[in-house]
Coordinates of C-alpha atoms in Angstrom, one line a residue:
X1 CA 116.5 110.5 98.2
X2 CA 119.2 107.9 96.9
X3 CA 122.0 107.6 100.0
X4 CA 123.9 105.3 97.2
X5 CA 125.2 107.6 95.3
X6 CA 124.9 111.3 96.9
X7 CA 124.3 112.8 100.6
X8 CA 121.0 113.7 102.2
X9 CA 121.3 117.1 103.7
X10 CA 118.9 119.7 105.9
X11 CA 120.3 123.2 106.2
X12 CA 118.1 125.9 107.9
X13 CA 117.9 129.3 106.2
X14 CA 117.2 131.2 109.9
X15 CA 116.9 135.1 107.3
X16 CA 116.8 137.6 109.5
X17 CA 115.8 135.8 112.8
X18 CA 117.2 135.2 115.8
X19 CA 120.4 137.3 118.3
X20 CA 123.5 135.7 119.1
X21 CA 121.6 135.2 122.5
X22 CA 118.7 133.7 120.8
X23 CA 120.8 131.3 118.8
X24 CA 122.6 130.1 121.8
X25 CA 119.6 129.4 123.5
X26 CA 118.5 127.2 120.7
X27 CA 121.4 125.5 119.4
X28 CA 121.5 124.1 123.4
X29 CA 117.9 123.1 123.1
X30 CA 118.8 121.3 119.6
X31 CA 121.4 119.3 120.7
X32 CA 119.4 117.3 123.6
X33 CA 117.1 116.2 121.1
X34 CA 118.8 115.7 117.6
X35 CA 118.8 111.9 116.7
X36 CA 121.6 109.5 117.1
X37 CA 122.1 108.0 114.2
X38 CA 123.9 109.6 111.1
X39 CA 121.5 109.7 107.8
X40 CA 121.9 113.0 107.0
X41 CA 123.9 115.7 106.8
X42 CA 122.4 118.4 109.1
X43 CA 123.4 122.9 108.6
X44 CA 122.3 125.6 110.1
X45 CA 122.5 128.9 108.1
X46 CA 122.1 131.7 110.2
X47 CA 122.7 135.7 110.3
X48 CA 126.1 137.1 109.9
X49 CA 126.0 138.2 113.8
X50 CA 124.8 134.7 114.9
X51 CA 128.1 132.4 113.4
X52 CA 130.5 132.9 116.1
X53 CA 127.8 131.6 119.0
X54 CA 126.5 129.0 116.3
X55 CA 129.8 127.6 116.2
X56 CA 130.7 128.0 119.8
X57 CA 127.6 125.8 120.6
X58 CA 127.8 123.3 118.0
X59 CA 131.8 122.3 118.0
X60 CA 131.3 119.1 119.4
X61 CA 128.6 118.0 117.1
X62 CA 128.1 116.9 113.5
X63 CA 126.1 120.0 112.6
X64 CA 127.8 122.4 110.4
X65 CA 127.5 125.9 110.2
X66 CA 126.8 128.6 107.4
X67 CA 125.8 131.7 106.4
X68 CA 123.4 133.1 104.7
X69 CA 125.3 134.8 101.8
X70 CA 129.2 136.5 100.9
X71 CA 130.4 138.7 98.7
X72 CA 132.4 137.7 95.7
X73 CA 135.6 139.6 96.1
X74 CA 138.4 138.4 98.7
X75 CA 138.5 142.4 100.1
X76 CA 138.3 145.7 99.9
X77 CA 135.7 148.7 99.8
X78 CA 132.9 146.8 100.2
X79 CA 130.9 148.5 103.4
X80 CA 128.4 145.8 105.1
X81 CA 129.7 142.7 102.8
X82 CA 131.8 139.9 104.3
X83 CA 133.8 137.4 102.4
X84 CA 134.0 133.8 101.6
X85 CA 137.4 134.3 103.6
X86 CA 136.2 135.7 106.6
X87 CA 133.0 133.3 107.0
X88 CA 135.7 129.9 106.9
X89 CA 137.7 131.9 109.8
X90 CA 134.1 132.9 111.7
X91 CA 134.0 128.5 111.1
X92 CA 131.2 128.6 108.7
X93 CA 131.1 125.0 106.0
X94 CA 128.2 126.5 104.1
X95 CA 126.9 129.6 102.5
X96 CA 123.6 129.8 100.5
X97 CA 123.9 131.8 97.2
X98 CA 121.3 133.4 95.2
X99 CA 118.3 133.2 97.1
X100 CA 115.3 134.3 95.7
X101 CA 115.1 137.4 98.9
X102 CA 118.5 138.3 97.7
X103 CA 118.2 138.4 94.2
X104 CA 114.4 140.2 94.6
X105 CA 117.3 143.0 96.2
X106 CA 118.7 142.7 92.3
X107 CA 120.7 139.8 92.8
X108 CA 121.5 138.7 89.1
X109 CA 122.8 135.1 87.8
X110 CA 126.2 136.8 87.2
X111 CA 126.3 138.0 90.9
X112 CA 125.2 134.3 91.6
X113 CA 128.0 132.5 89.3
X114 CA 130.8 134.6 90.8
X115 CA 129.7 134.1 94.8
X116 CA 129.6 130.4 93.9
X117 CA 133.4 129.8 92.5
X118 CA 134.6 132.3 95.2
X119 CA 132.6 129.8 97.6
X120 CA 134.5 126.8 96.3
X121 CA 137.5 128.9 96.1
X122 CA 137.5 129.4 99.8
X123 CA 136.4 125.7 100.3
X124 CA 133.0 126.0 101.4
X125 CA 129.8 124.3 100.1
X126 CA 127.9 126.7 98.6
X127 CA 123.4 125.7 98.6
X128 CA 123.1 127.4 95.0
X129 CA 119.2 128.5 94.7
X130 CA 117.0 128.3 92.0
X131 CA 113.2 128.9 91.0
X132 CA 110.4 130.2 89.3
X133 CA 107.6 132.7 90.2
X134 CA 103.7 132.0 89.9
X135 CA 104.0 133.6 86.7
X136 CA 106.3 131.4 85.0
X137 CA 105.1 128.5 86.1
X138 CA 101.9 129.4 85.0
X139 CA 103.0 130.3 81.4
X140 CA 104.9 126.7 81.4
X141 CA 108.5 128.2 81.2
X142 CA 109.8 126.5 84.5
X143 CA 112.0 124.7 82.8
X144 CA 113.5 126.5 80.5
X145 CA 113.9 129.8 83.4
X146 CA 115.8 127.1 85.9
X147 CA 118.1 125.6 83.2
X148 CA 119.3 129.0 82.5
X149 CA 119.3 129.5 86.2
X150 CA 121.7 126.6 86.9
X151 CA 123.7 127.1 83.7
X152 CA 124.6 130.7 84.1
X153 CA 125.3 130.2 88.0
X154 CA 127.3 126.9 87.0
X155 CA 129.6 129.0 84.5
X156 CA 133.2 128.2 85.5
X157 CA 132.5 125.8 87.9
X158 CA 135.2 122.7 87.1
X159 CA 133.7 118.9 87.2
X160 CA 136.8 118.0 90.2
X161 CA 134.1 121.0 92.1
X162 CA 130.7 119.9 90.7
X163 CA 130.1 118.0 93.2
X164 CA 131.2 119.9 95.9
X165 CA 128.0 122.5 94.9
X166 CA 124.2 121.7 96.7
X167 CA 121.6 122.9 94.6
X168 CA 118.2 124.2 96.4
X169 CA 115.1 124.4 94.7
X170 CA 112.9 127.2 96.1
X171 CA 109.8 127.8 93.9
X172 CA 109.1 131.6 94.9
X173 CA 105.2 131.3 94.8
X174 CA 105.8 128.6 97.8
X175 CA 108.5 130.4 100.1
X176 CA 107.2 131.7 103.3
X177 CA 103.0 131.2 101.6
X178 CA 102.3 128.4 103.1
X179 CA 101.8 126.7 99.6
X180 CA 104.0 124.4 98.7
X181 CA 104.8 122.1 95.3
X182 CA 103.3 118.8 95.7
X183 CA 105.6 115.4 95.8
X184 CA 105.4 114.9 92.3
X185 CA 105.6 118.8 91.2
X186 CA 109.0 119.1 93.4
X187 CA 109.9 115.8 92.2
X188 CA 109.7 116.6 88.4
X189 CA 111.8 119.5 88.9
X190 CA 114.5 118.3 91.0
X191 CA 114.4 115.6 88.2
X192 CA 115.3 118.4 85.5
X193 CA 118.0 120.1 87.3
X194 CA 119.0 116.9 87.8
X195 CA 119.2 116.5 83.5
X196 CA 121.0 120.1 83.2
X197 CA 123.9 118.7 85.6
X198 CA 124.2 115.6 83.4
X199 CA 124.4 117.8 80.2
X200 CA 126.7 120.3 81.4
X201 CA 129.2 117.7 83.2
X202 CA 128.3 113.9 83.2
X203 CA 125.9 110.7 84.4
X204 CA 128.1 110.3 87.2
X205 CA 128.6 113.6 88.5
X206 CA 124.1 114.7 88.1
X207 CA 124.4 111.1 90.1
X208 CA 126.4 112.7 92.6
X209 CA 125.0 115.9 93.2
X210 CA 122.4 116.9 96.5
X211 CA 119.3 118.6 95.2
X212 CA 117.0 120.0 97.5
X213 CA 113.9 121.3 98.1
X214 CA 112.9 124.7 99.5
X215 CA 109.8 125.9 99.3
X216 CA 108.0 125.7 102.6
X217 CA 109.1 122.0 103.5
X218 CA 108.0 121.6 107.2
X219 CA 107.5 118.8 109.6
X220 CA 104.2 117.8 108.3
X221 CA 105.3 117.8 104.5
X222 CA 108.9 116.6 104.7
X223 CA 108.4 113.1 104.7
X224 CA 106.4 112.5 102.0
X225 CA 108.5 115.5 99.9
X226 CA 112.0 113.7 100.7
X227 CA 110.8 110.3 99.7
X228 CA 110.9 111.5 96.4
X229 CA 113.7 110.0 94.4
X230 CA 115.7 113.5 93.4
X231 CA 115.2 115.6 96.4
X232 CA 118.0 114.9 98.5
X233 CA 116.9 117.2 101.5
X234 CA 115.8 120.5 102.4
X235 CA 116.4 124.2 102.9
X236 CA 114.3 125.1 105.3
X237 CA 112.7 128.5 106.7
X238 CA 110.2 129.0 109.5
X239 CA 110.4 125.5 110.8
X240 CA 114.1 125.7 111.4
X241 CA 113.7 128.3 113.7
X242 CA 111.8 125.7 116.0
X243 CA 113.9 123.0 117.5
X244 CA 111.4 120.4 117.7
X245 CA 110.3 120.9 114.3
X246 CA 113.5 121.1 112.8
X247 CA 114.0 117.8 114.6
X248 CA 111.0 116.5 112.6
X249 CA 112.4 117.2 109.4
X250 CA 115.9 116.0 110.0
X251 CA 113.8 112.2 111.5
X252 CA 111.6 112.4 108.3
X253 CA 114.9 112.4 106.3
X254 CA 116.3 109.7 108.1
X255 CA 113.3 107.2 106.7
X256 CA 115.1 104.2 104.4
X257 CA 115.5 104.7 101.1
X258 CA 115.1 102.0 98.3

């Protein structure tokens, strides 16, 4: 992490977990333990039916709310999607985009790209995903698969917005194994993505932009992971879905940075 120049931010990627009930329940248990102090920039990405009673519970906090994914297009016959329009009314800040779940259901890059302008369109911060299977990174093409991955989804995207976009790291051969990329593996990485921003825009804008991990970051990983110079936080899975956990992680990326 580098708190100079961009934020630190944890955002919890609940999938299909929890009722409206459920997330009540938790975000009430959350907020008697979250820490005091202000380090980092803490979301909560739940399902569609869960935003209302996210936001109910969480007004008066710093936490912010999001959803898991939109659809492109403002309206229309689209049966089961919701907009980038309709999530900023529900009180959503955040949507994730191109998660490697959704695009294993034929999500493509384009589908990506035009869900991440609509995003900033609306004025939400969309957590773009990237990553690689076991099978690319095996035949050493993880580099060149997540450059294309952040170019393509990039396409359009203005440098007044750049910065406005989180970018999430998710190696798919470490989301919901168990396995996860060592420091320096994550690190290296973050550390290209970091190289395709300053290509595609500038020094200062890469500078500027949150990179984080997510691929199985929990609470006895996340320390050592977020100490690691370009990972600027976490999108987390199973261990957001625990309140004390979560807590963990969110402490572990409040540790001082050089």
């Amino acid at each position: 992490m580098n708190r100079k120049y961009r934020k630190t931010v944890i955002a919890g990627n609940w999938k299909m977990n929890k009722t409206p009930s459920e997330t009540k329940e938790f975000m009430n248990q959350l907020k008697t333990i979250m820490p005091k102090g202000r380090w980092c920039d803490v979301a909560l990405c739940v399902p569609a039916v869960c935003i209302p009673a996210a936001v109910r519970a969480m007004r008066d906090t710093r936490v912010g709310i999001g959803a898991e994914n939109c659809n492109a297009n403002a309206s229309g016959a689209y049966t089961g999607e919701i907009s980038t329009g309709m999530l900023v009314d529900a009180g959503c800040k955040y949507v994730i985009i191109g998660h490697s779940e959704r695009r294993a259901m034929g999500e493509t890059d384009a589908d990506v790209n035009a869900k991440v302008l609509a995003a900033l369109e609306a004025g939400l911060t969309p957590i773009m995903c990237c990553g690689e299977s076991l099978e690319q990174r095996e035949a050493g093409i993880t580099d060149e698969w997540i450059a294309m991955q952040i170019k393509l989804g990039l396409a359009g995207v203005s440098e007044d917005k750049i910065r406005k976009v989180v970018i999430a790291y998710e190696p798919i051969w470490a989301i919901g194994t168990g396995r996860t990329a060592t420091p320096e593996q994550a690190e290296e990485v973050c550390e290209n993505i970091r190289a395709v921003v300053r290509k595609l825009y500038s020094s200062k804008n890469a500078r500027a932009i949150s990179i984080l991990y997510g691929g199985s970051m929990n609470e006895k990983n996340a320390f050592e992971l977020l100490a690691q110079p370009d990972i600027d936080g976490g999108l987390i899975g199973g261990a957001s879905l625990v309140p004390e956990k979560f807590v963990q992680i969110i402490e572990a990326a409040n540790q001082p940075t050089v």
